XYZ file of C-alpha atoms in Angstrom:
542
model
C 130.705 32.256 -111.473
C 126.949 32.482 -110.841
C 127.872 32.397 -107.284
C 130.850 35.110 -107.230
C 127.739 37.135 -108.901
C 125.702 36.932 -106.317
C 127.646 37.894 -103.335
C 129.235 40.561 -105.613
C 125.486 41.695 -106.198
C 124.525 41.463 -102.151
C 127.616 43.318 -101.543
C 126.610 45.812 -103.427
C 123.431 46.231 -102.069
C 124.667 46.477 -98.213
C 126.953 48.997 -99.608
C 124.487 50.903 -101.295
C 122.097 50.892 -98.004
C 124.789 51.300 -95.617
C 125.287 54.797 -97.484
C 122.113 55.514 -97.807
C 121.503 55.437 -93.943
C 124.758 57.743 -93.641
C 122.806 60.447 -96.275
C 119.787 60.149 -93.974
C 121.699 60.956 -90.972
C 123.319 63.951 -92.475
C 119.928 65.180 -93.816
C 118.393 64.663 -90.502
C 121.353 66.848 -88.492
C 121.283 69.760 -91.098
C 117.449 70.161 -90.338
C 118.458 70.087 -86.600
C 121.133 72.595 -86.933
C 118.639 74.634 -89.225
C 116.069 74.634 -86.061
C 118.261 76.037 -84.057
C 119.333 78.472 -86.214
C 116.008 79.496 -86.718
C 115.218 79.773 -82.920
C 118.337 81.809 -82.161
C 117.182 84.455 -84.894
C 113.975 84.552 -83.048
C 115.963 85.240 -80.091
C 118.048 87.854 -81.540
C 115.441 89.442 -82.421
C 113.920 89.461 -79.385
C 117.070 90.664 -78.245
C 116.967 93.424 -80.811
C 113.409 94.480 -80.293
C 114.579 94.452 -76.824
C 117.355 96.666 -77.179
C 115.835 99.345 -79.163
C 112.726 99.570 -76.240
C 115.208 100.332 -73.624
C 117.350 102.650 -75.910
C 113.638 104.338 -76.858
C 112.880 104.472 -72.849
C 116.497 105.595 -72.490
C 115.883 108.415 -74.707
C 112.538 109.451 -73.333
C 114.092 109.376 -69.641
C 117.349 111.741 -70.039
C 115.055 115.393 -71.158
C 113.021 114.017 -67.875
C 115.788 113.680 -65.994
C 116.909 117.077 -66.930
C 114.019 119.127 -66.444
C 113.649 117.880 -62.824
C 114.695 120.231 -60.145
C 118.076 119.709 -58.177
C 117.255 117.645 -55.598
C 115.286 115.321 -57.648
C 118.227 115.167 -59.066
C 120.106 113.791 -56.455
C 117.944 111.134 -56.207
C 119.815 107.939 -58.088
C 118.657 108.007 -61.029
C 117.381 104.688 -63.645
C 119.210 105.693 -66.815
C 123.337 103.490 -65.329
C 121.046 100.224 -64.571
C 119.314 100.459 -68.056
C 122.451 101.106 -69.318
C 123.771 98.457 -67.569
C 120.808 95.741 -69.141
C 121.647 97.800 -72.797
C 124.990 96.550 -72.686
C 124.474 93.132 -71.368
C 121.932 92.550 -74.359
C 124.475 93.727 -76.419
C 127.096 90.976 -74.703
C 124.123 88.399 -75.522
C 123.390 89.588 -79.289
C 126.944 89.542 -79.879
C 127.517 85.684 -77.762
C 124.050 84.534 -79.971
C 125.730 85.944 -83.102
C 129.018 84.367 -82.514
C 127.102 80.722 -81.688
C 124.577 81.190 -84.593
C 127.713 81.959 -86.572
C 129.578 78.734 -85.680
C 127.004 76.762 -85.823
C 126.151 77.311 -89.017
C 129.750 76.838 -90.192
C 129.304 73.425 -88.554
C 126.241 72.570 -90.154
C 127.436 73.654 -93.928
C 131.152 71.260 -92.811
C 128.313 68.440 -92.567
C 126.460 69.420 -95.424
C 129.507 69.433 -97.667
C 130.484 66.498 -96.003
C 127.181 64.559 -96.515
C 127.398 65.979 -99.900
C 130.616 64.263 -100.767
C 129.522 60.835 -99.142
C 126.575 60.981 -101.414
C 128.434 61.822 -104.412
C 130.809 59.122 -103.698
C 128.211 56.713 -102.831
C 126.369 57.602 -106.261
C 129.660 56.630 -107.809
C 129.955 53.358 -106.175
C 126.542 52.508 -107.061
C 127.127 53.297 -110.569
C 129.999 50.932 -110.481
C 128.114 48.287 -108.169
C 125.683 48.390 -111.121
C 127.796 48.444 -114.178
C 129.661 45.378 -112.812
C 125.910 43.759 -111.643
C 125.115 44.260 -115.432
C 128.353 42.184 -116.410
C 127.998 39.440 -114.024
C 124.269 38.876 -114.329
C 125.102 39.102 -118.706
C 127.618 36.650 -118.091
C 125.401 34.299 -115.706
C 122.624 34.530 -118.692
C 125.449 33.116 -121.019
C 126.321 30.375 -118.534
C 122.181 29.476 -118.265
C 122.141 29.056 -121.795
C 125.555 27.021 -122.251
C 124.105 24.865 -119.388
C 120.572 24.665 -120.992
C 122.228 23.178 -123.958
C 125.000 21.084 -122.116
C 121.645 19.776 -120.287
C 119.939 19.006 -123.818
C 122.731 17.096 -124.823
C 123.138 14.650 -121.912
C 120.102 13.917 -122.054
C 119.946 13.071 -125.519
C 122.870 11.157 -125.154
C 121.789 9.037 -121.887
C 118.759 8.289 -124.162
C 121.359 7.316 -126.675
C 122.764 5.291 -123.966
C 119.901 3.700 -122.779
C 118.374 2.329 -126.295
C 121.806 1.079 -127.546
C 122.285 -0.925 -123.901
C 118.984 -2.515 -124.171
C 119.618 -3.380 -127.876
C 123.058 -4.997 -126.528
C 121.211 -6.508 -123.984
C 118.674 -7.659 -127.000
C 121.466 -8.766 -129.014
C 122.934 -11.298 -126.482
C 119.045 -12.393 -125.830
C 116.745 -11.177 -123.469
C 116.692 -14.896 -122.081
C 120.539 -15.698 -121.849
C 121.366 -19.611 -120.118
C 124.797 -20.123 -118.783
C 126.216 -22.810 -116.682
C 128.177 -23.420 -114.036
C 130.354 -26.701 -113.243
C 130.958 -27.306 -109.677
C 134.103 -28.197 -108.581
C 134.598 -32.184 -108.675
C 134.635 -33.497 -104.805
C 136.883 -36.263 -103.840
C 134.522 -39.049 -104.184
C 133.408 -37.895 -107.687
C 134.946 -38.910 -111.270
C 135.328 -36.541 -113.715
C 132.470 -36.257 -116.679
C 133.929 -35.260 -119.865
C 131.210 -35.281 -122.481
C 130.790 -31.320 -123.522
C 128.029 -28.627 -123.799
C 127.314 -25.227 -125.120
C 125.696 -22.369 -123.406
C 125.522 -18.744 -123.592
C 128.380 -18.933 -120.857
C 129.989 -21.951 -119.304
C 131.653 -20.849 -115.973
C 135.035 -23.383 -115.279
C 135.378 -24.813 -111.417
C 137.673 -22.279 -111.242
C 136.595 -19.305 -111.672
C 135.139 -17.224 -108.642
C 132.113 -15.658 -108.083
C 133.413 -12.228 -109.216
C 133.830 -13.724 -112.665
C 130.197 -14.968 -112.440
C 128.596 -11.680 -111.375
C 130.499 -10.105 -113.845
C 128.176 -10.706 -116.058
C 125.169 -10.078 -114.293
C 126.046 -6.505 -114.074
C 124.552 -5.282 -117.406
C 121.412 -6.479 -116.542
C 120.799 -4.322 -113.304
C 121.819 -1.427 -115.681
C 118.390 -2.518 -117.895
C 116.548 -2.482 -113.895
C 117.731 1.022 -113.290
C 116.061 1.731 -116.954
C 113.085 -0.125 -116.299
C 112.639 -3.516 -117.348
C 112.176 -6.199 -114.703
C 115.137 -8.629 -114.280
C 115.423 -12.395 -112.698
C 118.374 -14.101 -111.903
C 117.279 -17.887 -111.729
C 119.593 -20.895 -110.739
C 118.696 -24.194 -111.674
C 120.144 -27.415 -111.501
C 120.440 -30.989 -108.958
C 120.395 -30.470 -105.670
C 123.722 -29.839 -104.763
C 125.083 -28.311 -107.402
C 126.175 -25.321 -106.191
C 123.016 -22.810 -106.604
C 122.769 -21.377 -103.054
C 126.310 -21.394 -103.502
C 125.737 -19.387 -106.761
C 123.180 -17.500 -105.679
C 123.626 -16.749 -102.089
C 127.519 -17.492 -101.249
C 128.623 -19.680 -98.407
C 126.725 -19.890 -95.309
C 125.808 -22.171 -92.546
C 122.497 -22.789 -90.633
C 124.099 -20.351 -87.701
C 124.784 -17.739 -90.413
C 122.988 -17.912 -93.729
C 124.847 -15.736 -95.730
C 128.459 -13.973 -95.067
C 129.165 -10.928 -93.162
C 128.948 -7.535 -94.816
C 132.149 -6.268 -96.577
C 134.922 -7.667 -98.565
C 134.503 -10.727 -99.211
C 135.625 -13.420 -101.783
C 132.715 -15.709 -102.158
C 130.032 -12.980 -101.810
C 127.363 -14.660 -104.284
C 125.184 -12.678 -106.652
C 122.486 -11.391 -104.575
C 124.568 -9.592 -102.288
C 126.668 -8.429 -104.944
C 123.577 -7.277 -106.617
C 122.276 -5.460 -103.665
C 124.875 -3.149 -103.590
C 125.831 -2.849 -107.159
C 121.968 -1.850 -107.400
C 122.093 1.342 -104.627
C 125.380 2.113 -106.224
C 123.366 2.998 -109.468
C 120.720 4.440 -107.376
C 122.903 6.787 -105.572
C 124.292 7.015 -108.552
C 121.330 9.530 -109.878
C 119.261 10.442 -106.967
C 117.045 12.879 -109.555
C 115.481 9.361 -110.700
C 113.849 9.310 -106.849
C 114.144 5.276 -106.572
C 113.389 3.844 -103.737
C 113.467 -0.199 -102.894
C 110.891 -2.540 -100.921
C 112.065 -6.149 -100.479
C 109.663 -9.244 -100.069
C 111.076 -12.644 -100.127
C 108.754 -15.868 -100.649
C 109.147 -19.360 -100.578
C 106.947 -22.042 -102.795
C 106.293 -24.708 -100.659
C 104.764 -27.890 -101.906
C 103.279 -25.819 -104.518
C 102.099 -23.022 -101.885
C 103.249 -19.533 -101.672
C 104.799 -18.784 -97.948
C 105.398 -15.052 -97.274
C 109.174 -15.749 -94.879
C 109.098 -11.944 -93.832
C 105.659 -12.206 -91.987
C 106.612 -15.493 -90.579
C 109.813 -13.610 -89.425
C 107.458 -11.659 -87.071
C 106.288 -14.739 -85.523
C 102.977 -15.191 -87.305
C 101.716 -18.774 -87.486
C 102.369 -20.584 -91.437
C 99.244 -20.901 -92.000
C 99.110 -17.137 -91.999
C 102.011 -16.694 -93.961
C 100.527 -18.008 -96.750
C 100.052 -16.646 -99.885
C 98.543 -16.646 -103.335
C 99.169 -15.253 -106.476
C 95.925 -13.920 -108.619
C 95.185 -12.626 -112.225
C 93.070 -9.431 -112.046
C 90.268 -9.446 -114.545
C 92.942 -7.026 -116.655
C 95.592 -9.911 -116.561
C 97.542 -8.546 -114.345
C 99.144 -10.908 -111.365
C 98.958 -9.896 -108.061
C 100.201 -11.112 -104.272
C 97.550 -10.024 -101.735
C 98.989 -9.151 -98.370
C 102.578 -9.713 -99.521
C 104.622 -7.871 -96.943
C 107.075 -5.865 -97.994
C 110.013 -3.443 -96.106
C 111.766 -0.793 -97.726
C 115.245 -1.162 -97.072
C 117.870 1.851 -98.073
C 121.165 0.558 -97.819
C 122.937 -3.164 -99.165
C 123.631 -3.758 -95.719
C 119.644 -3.761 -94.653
C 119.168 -6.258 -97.826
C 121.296 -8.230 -96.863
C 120.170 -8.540 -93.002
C 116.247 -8.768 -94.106
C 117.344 -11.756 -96.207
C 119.277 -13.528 -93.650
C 116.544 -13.068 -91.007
C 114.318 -14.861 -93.452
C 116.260 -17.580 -95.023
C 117.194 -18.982 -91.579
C 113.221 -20.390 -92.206
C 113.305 -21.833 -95.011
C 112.302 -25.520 -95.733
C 115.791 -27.304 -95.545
C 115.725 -31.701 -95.488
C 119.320 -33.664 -94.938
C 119.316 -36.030 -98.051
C 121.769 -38.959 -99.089
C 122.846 -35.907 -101.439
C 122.971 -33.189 -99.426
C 123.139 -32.155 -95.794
C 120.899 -29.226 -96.072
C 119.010 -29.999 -99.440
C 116.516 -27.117 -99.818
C 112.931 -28.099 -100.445
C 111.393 -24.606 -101.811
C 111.783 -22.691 -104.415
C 113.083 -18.989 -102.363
C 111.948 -16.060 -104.510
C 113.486 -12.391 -103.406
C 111.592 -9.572 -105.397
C 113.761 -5.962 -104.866
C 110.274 -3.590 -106.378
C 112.207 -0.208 -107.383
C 109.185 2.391 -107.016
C 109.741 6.057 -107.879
C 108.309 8.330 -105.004
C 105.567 11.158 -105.049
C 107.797 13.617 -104.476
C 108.999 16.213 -106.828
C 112.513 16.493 -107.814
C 115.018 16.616 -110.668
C 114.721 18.609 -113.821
C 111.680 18.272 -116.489
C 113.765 16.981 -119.001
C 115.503 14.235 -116.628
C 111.515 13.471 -115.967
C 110.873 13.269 -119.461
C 114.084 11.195 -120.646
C 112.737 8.379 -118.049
C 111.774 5.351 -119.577
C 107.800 5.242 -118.757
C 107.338 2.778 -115.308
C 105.429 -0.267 -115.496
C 101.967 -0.185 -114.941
C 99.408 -2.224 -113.726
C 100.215 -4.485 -110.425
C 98.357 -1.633 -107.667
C 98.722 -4.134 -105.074
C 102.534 -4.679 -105.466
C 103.423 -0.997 -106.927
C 102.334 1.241 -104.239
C 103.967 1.139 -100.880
C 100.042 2.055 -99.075
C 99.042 -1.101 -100.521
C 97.945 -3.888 -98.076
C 100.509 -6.096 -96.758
C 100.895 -8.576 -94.061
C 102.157 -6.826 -90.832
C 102.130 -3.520 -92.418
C 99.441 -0.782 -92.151
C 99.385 2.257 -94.560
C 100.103 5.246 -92.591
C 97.384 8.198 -91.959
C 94.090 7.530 -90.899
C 91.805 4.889 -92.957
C 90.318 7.556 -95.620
C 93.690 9.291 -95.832
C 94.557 9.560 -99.849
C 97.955 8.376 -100.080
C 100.076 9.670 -102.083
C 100.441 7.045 -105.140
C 104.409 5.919 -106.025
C 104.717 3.917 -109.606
C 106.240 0.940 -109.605
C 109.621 0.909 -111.981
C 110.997 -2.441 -112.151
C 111.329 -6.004 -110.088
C 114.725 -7.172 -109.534
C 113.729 -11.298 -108.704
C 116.567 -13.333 -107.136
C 115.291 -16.982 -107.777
C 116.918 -19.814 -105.963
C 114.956 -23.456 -107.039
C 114.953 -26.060 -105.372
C 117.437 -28.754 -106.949
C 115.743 -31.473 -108.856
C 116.356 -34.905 -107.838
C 115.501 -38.611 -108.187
C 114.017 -40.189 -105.271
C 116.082 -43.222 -105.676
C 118.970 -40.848 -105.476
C 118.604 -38.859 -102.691
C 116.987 -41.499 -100.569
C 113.472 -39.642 -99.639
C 110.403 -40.876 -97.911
C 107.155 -39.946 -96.612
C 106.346 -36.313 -97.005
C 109.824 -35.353 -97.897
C 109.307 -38.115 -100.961
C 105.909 -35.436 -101.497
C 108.078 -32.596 -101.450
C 110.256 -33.984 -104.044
C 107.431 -34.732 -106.499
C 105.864 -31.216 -106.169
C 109.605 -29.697 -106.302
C 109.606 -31.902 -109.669
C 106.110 -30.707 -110.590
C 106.732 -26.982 -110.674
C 110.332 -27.522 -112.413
C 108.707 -29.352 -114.858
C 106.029 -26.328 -115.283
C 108.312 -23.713 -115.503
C 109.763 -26.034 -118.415
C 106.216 -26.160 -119.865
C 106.254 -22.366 -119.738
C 109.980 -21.468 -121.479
C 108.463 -24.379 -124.488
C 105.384 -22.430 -125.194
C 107.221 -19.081 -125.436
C 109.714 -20.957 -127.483
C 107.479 -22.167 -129.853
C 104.896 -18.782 -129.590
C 101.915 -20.333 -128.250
C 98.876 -18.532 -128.067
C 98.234 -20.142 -124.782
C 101.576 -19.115 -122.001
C 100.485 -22.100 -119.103
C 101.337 -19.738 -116.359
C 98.932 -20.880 -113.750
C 99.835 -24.305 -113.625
C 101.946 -23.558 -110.939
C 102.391 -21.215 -107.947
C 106.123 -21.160 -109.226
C 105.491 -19.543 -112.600
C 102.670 -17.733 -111.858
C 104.719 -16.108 -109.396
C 106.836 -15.475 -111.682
C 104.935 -14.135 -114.821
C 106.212 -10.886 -114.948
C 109.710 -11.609 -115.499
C 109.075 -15.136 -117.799
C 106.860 -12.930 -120.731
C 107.310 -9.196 -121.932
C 110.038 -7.767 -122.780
C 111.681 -8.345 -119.007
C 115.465 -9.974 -119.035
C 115.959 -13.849 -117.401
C 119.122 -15.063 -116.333
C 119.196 -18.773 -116.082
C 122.043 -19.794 -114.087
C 122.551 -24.044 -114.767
C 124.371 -25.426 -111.681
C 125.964 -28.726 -113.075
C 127.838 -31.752 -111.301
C 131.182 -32.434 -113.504
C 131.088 -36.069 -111.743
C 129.212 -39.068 -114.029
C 126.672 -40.781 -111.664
C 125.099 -37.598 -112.198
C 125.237 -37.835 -115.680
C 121.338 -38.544 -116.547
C 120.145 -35.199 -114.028
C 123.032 -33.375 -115.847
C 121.388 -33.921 -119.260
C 118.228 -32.695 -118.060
C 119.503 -29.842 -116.895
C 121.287 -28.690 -120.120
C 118.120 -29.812 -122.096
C 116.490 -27.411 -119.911
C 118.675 -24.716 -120.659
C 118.523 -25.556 -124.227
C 114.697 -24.902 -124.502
C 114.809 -22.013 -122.303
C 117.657 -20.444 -125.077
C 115.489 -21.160 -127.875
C 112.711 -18.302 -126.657
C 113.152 -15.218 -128.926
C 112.049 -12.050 -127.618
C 112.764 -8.804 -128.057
C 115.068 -8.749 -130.512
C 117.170 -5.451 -131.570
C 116.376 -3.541 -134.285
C 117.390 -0.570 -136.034
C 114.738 1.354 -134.328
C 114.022 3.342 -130.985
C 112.343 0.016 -128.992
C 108.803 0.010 -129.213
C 106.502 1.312 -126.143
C 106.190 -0.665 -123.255
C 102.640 -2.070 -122.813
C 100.407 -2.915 -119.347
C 101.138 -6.383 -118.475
């Protein structure tokens, strides 16, 4: 309706100058016709004046004429051809008269005419703004009704937001499940049983599985940080899991509907669904994707532009205000699933990969891809949407701002350009470790025998880390690895960790089965963040 007011109102307005113009023109053809009016009543009396000279010389010639002696007289006299000019003025006076006469009858038609058009185009106005009164009355009444519907969305999408975090709090901000992978045909089945969060059949698909991953990129679009970590033996099933099928030739599987899609392309485009969900929020989404190598940090998108490893590498740092940082970590805003998707596939096709007695293409890094969610400079969507936002995380400059300094990526302007500063909202971290695995087992020598003891190492740490939350330590051994140092911001806080447990069903695995579940035992014994009754507490710098 506010919109049928306004072209109702512009309408009106045309109307109302179209008529005006129309008045003007009237006004400015009676003042012509009154000109000439005025100059042919000069002329007639001219005319006059005229007339009443020659009728005064007229006079004074006939005694002349009649006192003059007879042959004067015969002489042809002046009196006929003033006569003659007398009666022509007269023919003039009376053709002025008759034109002054008609064209004043003309010019009082337009006046009367212009006179109606006004009075009818006062009328119309009058209407034009009687009915501009109603519609701009009942546009006030549809402000205010959609003031207060505003007022109550967003107190109920706070509402919604504070009782799906305390859901999410409920279930554990540290949830474990497992998943069995289907028995092969040279395995035998392992029967013994286990309990976990979730325990994922060999037969249920990876829609079932991401299923549940989907409330937790609803607490990402609110702002918490998120990681989705699978653990387990080497070949288990957690590139499976994470990633979906894929060969060396093609790492993960085309674009579209797909079956086996794992969860991180599922996740990429249930996450710019939710984006495009509310574009007021302004999110935007820079991918970096890592790889900890023999306990080093390898950025895979610079070495995707051909720069040397020993480039690519990488270290994570505690600023003297404890909070972690990547220096020159490249990162590339991407705007669709479909770019995600292609940016990781470029990258994974260089990651560390070693054929084993276990597995063809046993992965000997821990991959690491970090979607940052960073709300842009630029102004947009109501105050209150602005002020129902849960506050972004601070801290992290070198990781939150896209003019930080990255590998292979200048900030844009010149060098003392101020950039305009974007906060950094959440991490989305899509963790794929390397499988655990007994050197005996998988056969391993030399440096890929090294590999497996630092792959061991950091799993082990990361174990180390989960027991001291467990059991509140003062002391959180972060830094004892690249791996969890890495990965600080989503292990502590009030951030939400998916542990995915990859096991083998078969027995000969039975002892790196154990250790797996015992792993995601401790990790389900960390408490953190549990609901309340309460709105949750404010978030604090990390």
């Amino acid at each position: 309706m506010p919109a049928q007011a306004g072209r109702w109102g512009r309408f009106s307005e045309h109307q109302a100058r179209q008529l005006q113009r129309q008045v003007q023109a009237k006004e400015e053809r009676i003042v012509e016709l009154e000109m000439e009016n005025a100059v042919l009543h000069l002329r007639l009396a001219q005319c006059r004046g005229m007339t009443g000279e020659a009728g005064s010389a007229a006079a004074g010639l006939c005694p002349r004429c009649l006192e003059q002696d007879p042959p004067r007289r015969s002489t042809p006299p002046a009196a006929p051809q003033l006569h003659r000019g007398v009666q022509k003025l007269k023919q003039d006076i009376k053709a002025l008269r008759a034109s002054s006469l008609a064209a004043f009858r003309a010019c009082w038609e337009h006046l009367q005419d212009g006179l109606s058009a006004v009075e009818a185009a006062v009328q119309g106005a009058q209407l034009c703004h009687q009915a501009l009164l109603a519609w701009q009355s009942k546009v006030g009444q549809l402000e205010r009704s959609l003031q207060e519907a505003d007022a109550r969305y967003q107190l109920e999408k706070q509402k919604r937001r504070v009782l799906h975090n305390r859901l999410v709090e409920l279930k554990g901000n540290i949830r474990v499940h497992c998943r069995i992978r289907p028995l092969l045909p040279f395995d035998k089945e392992f029967g013994d049983p286990a309990s976990q969060d979730r325990v994922y059949g060999p037969e249920e698909s990876q829609q079932v599985v991401f299923g549940d991953v989907c409330p937790l990129l609803t607490s990402l679009i609110d702002g918490y940080n998120v990681c989705i970590m699978a653990y387990g033996q080497t070949g288990c099933g957690k590139s499976y899991t994470m990633l979906g099928p894929h060969s060396k030739e093609e790492r993960i599987p085309p674009w579209g509907p797909h079956s086996d899609l794992g969860i991180m392309p599922r996740a990429a485009a249930e996450l710019f669904r939710l984006i495009a969900e509310n574009p007021s929020r302004r999110l935007q989404v820079d991918l970096s994707i890592v790889e900890v190598y023999n306990n080093n940090i390898f950025d895979l998108l610079a070495k995707a532009r051909g720069m040397a490893a020993s480039g690519c590498r990488r270290e994570a740092l505690t600023t003297k205000d404890a909070r972690r940082e990547v220096p020159l970590l490249t990162r590339e805003p991407v705007h669709s699933a479909e770019d995600f998707v292609a940016l990781a596939a470029g990258s994974l096709r260089l990651r560390a990969e070693l054929a084993t007695l276990v597995h063809a293409r046993s992965s000997r890094s821990h991959l690491i891809i970090t979607a940052t969610l960073t709300r842009g400079p630029a102004a947009g969507g109501s105050p209150a949407d602005q002020q129902a936002e849960r506050p972004p995380l601070e801290g992290r400059p070198a990781s939150g701002s896209r003019g930080g300094a990255s590998c292979g990526r200048a900030p844009a302007g010149s060098p003392g350009a101020q950039q305009p500063k974007e906060q950094v909202h959440a991490k989305l971290q899509l963790v794929d470790l390397a499988g655990s695995e007994c050197a005996g087992v998988s056969g391993v020598t030399g440096s890929a025998l090294r590999e497996t003891s630092f792959i061991n190492r950091s799993l082990a740490a990361l174990a180390d880390v989960l027991g001291a939350l467990s059991e509140r330590r003062g002391h959180i051994p972060y830094r004892n690895s690249q791996l969890t140092h890495f990965l600080q911001d989503v292990l502590g806080g009030d951030a939400k960790l998916l542990v995915m447990l990859c096991v083998s069903p078969c027995r000969k695995h039975v002892a790196e089965t154990l250790r797996c579940l015992g792993f995601g035992a401790r990790a389900r014994q960390v408490q953190r963040g549990q609901a309340s009754g309460g709105s949750p507490a404010p978030r604090k710098p990390r």
